[in-house]
Short mmCIF file of N, CA and C in Angstrom, two decimals:
data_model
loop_
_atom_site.label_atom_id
_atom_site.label_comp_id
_atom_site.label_asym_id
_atom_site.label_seq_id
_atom_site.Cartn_x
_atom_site.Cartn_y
_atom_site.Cartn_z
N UNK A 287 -2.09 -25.19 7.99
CA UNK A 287 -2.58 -26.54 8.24
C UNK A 287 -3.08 -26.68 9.66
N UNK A 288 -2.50 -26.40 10.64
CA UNK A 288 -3.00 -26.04 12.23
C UNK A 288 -3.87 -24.95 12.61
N UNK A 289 -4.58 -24.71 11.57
CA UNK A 289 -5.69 -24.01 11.70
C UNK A 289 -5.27 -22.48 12.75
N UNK A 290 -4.05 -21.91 12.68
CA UNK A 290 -3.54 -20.60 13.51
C UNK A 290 -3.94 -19.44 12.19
N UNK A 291 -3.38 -18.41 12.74
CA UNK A 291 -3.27 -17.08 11.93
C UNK A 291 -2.53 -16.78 11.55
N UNK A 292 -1.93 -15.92 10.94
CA UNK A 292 -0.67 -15.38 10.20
C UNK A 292 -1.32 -13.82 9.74
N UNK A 293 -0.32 -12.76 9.62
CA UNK A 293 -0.21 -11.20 9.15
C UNK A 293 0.89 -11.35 7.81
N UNK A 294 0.72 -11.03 6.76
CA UNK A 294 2.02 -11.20 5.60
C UNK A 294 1.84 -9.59 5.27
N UNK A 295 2.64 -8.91 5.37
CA UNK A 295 3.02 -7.52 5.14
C UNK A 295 3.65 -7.80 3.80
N UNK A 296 3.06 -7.04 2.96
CA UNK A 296 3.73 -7.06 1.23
C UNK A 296 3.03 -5.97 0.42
N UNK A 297 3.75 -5.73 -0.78
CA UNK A 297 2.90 -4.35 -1.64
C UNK A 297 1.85 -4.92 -2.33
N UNK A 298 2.31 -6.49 -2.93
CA UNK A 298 1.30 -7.00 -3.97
C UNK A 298 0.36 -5.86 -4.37
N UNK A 299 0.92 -5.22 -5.29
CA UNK A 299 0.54 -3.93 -5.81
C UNK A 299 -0.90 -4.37 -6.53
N UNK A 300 -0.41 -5.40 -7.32
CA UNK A 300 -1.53 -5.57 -8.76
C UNK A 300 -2.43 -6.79 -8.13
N UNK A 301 -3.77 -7.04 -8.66
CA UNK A 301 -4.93 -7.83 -8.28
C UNK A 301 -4.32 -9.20 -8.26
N UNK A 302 -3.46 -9.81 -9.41
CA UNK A 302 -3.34 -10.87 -10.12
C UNK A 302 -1.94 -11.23 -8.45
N UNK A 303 -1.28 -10.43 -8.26
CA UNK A 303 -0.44 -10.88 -6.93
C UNK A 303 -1.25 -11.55 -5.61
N UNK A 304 -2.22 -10.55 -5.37
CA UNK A 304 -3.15 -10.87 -4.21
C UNK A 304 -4.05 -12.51 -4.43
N UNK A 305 -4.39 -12.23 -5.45
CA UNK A 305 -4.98 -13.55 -6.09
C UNK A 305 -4.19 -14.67 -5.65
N UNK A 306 -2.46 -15.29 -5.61
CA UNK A 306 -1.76 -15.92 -5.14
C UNK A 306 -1.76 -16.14 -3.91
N UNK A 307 -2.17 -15.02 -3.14
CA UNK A 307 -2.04 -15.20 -2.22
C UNK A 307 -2.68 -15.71 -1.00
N UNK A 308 -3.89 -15.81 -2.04
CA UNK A 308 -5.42 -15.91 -1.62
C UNK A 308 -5.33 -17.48 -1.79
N UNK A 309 -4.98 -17.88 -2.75
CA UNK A 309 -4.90 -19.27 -2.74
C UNK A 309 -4.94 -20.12 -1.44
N UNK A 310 -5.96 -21.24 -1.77
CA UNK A 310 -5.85 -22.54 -0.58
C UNK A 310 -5.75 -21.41 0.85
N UNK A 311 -6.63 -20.51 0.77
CA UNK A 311 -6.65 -20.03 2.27
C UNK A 311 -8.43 -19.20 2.11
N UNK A 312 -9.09 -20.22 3.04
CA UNK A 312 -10.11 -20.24 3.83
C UNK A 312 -10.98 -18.24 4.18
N UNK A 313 -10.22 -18.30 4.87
CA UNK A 313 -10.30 -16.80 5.15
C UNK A 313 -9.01 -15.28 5.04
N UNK A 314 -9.41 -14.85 4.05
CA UNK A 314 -8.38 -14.20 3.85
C UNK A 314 -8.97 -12.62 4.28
N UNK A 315 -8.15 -11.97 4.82
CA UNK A 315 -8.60 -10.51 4.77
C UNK A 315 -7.36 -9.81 4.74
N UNK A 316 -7.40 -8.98 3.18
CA UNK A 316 -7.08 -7.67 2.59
C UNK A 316 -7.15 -6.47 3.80
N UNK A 317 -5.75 -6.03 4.38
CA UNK A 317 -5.95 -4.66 4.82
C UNK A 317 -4.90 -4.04 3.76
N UNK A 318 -5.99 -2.83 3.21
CA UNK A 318 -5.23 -2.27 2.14
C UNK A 318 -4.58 -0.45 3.02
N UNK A 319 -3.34 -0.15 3.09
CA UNK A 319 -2.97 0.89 3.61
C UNK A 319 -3.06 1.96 2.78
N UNK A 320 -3.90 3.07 2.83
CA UNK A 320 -3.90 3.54 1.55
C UNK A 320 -3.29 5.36 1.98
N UNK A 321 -2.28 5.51 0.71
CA UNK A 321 -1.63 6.62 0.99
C UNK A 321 -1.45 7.55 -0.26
N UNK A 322 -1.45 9.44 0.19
CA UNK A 322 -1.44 9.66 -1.39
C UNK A 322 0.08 9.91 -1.79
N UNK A 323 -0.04 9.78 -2.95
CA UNK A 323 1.69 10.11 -3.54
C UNK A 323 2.20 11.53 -3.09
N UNK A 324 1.81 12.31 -2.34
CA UNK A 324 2.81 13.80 -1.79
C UNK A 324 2.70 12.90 -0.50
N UNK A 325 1.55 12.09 0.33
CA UNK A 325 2.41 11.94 1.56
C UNK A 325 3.68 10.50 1.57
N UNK A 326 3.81 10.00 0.69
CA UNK A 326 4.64 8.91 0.43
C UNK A 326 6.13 9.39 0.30
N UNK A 327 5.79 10.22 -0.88
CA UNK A 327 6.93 11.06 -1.23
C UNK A 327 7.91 11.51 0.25
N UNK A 328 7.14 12.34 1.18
CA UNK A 328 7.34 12.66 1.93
C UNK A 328 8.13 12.28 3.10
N UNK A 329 7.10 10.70 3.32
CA UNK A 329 7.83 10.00 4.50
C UNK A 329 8.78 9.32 3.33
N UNK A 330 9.14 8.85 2.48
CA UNK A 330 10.47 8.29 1.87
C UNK A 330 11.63 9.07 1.95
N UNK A 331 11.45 10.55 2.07
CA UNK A 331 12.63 12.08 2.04
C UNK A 331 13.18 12.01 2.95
N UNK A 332 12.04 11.30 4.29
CA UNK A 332 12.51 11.74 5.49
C UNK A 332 13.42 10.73 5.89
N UNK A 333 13.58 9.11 5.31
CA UNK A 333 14.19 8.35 5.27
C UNK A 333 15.82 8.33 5.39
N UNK A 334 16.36 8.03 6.02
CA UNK A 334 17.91 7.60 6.35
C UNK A 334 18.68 6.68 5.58
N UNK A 335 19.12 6.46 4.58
CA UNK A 335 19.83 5.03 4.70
C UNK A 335 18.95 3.97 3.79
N UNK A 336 18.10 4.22 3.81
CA UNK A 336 16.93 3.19 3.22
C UNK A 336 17.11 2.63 2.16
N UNK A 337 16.85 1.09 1.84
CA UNK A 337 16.48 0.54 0.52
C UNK A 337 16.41 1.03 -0.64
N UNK A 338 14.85 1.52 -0.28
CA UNK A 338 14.16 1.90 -1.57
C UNK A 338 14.21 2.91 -2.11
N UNK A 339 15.28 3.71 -3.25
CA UNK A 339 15.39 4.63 -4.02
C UNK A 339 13.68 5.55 -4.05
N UNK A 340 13.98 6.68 -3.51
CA UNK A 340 12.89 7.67 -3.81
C UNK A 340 11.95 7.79 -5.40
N UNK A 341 13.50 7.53 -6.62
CA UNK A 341 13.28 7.34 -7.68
C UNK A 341 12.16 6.39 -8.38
N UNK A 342 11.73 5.48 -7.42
CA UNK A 342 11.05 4.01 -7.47
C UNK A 342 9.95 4.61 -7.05
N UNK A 343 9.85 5.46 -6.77
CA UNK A 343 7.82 5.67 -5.98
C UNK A 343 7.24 6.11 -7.29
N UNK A 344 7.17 6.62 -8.22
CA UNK A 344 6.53 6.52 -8.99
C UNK A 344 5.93 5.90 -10.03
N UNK A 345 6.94 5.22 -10.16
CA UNK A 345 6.46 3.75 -10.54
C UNK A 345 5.54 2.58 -10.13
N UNK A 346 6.05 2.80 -8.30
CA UNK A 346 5.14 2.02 -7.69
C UNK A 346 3.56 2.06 -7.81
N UNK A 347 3.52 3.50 -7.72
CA UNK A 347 2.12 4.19 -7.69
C UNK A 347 1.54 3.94 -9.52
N UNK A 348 2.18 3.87 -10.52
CA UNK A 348 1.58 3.49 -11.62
C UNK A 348 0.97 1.99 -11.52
N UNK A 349 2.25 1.44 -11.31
CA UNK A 349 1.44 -0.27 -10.96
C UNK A 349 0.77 -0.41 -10.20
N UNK A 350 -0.11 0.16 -9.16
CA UNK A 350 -0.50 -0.19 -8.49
C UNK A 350 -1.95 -0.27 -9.09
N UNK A 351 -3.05 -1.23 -8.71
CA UNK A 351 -4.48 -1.96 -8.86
C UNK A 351 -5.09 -1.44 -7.74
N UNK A 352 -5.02 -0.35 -7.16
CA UNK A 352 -5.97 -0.50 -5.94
C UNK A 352 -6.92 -1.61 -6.23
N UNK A 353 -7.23 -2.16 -4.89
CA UNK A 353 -8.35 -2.77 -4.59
C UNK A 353 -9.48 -2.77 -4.75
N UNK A 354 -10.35 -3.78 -4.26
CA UNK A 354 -11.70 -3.47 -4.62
C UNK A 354 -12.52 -4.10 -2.97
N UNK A 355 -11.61 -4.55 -2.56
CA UNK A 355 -12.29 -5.45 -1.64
C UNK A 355 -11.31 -5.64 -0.10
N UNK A 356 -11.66 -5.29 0.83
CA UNK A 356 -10.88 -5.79 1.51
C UNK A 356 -11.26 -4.87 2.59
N UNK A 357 -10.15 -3.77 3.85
CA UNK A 357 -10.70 -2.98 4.71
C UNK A 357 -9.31 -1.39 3.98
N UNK A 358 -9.94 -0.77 3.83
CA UNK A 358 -8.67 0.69 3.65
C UNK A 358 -8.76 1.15 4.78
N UNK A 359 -7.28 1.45 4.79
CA UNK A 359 -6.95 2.41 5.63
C UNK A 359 -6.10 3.39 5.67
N UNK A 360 -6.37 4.35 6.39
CA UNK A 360 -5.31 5.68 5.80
C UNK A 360 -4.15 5.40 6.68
N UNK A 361 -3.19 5.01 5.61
CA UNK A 361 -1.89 5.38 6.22
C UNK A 361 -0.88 6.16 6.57
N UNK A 362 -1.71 6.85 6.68
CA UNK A 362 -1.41 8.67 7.46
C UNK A 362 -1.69 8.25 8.68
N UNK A 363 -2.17 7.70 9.80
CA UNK A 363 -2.48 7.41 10.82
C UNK A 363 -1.31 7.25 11.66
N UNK A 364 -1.50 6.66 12.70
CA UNK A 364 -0.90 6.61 13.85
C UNK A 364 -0.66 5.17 13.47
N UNK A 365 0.38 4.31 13.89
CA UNK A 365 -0.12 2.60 14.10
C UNK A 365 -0.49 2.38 14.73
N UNK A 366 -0.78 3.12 15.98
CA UNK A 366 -2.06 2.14 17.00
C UNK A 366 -3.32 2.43 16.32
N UNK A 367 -3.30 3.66 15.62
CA UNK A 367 -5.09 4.48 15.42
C UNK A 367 -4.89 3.21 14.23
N UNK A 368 -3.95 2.28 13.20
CA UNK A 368 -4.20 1.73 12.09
C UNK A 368 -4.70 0.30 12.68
N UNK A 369 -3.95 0.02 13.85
CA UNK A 369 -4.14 -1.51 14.58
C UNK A 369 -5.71 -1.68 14.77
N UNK A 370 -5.70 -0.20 15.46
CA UNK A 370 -7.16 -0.73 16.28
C UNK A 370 -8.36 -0.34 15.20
#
């Protein structure tokens, strides 16, 4: 409503999620992180302690809609090389 910005970090895997999200907002821009399933796999192994069951990535990767629209990026990167 104060006309500021906002970043919402989420999987919204499938089109029909993003679509919600898109709602009643002006300018929206899609950064889609895009990664392949051996390097996912990978950084989840290397994981400590974590949430998300390793068991769950494959699944994820079935549901998922890639995009059609928005900016990709490889999330193999660095986070500054993804920021900038």
């Amino acid at each position: 409503e104060g006309g500021g910005s906002c970043v919402v970090a989420c999987s919204a895997l499938k089109e029909q999620y993003r679509q919600v999200l898109r709602q009643g907002i002006s300018r929206f821009i899609l950064v889609y992180l895009q990664i392949e399933y051996g390097a996912a796999e990978a950084r989840l192994s290397a994981r400590k302690n974590h949430f998300f069951s390793p068991s769950l990535l494959q699944s994820q990767f079935n549901t998922l809609e890639r995009p059609g629209d928005g900016i990709t990026v490889d999330a193999t990167r660095t986070p500054d090389t993804i920021v900038a």
